[in-house]
Amino acid sequence: MKLAMIGFGQAGGKILDRFLEYDQRTGSEIVRAAVAVNSAKADLMGLKNIPEENRVLIGQARVKGHGVGADNELGAEIAEEDIDEVQGAIDSIPVHEVDAFLVIAGLGGGTGSGGAPVLSKHLKRIYTEPVYGLGVLPSQDEGGIYTLNAARSFQTFVREVDNLMVFDNDAWRKTGESMEGGYSEINEEIVKRFGILFGAGEIEPGGEVGESVVDSSEIINTLSGGGVSTVGYAAEEVSREKKGLLSRFTGDDDGADDGMDAANTTNRITSLVRKAALGRLTLPCEIDGAERALLVMSGPPKYLNRKGIERGRKWLEEQTGSMEVRGGDYPVSESGFVASVILLSGVTNVPRIKELQQVAIEAQDNIDDIRQQSEENLHRLVEDDEDELEPLF
Ligand SMILES: Nc1nc2c(ncn2[C@@H]2O[C@H](COP(=O)(O)OP(=O)(O)OP(=O)(O)O)[C@@H](O)[C@H]2O)c(=O)[nH]1
């Protein structure tokens, strides 16, 4: 599936940069166009893979290239004011060649948190292609203002996109790691999961030998209907030496040895499907009640079979209670792994979002209290007790 990706703010830009690197490394060709938007000049300069002409600095008149300092209302305002400049960069995208837009942003800061929903609304108004969001939630230790920003942006972003895929930094935080080192690993996890998912829809049917290759329309149908999505992943290394010895045909009616291999292949697939769905999701949630799901099995074709995918799909139907579970394979001959990626779309039982909103409301109340108190304190400091002094003017 070919995407026009727009990275908004620092996190958005860095993740997009990483998607380009992933594309080059794996040859998956999912990023048809890449645009980075930011109000901080230094952040744009730090990007490695996004062409210079596709880096757009917004809000120069207001913040002079220094960022909005986690003020997402200001982030939204400058995005609105400078939308023509962003559109200028998007004009160079051959939109007829893309299947969808993907707007990526960290929701805890200012620029991406405020700007991403504004841009999504704009794109949806202008283009017929679906507009998806990839929103990153801050980890809980980032503090009240980041949580408040994320909670407000989340509400707005979900409303303005065709589907919001969420990644929760909190679920992936490791203690004792530097922020940058931590983000580097986290960003790799993000591009791996979404790279396999979107890459699956990029394989031409009949290109690689696949039994039931995932088509980009299956990804689009799984994401259609809106709401919030999460992605699960599990992989197992397949030893490269043994690959040549294994049967080329893993169908059901092979000979005795091949039948044995086919059974192993099927078991491996079903076990990977369970691990992916029950392990750590990009946004932890209850999978029961997910409206739609898509199972992608990637790896060398000889390790993929229809029976395994069919069983995995059935199991997912039981677990989610959904009637719309799609599944298929993404054959990658040279891979040393068999991986299962599961997109769960329309999830609604997400305790993490409820917690985030609770903390955000507390932070909002605290901020209001502190603001009011400090106004009173300042008044008490500046005014003399008996009100005997007159200001100059
Ligand atoms: N996964 C991931 N999250 C990040 C990364 N950098 C920042 N974040 C998260 O994204 C949030 C927003 O940060 P930024 O993207 O730096 O903010 P911004 O949109 O540039 O906005 P301002 O800096 O306030 O102008 C942070 O609170 C973090 O939770 C990154 O490289 N990867």
mmCIF file of N, CA and C in Angstrom, residues 58 69 79 120 127 323 345:
data_model
loop_
_atom_site.group_PDB
_atom_site.id
_atom_site.type_symbol
_atom_site.label_atom_id
_atom_site.label_comp_id
_atom_site.label_asym_id
_atom_site.label_seq_id
_atom_site.Cartn_x
_atom_site.Cartn_y
_atom_site.Cartn_z
ATOM 1 N N ILE A 58 6.545 26.101 9.833
ATOM 2 C CA ILE A 58 5.336 26.926 9.979
ATOM 3 C C ILE A 58 5.458 27.816 11.221
ATOM 4 N N GLY A 69 6.603 25.185 22.308
ATOM 5 C CA GLY A 69 6.771 24.901 23.730
ATOM 6 C C GLY A 69 5.584 24.204 24.359
ATOM 7 N N ALA A 79 -0.907 26.063 12.570
ATOM 8 C CA ALA A 79 -1.149 25.109 11.476
ATOM 9 C C ALA A 79 -2.266 25.650 10.582
ATOM 10 N N SER A 120 -5.213 17.070 9.080
ATOM 11 C CA SER A 120 -6.065 15.945 8.669
ATOM 12 C C SER A 120 -7.417 16.441 8.177
ATOM 13 N N TYR A 127 -9.086 15.948 -0.512
ATOM 14 C CA TYR A 127 -8.826 14.719 -1.272
ATOM 15 C C TYR A 127 -9.868 13.640 -0.989
ATOM 16 N N MET A 323 -17.191 -10.095 13.147
ATOM 17 C CA MET A 323 -17.566 -10.863 11.961
ATOM 18 C C MET A 323 -16.707 -10.434 10.771
ATOM 19 N N SER A 345 -9.077 -3.001 14.587
ATOM 20 C CA SER A 345 -9.647 -1.686 14.301
ATOM 21 C C SER A 345 -11.010 -1.530 14.977
#
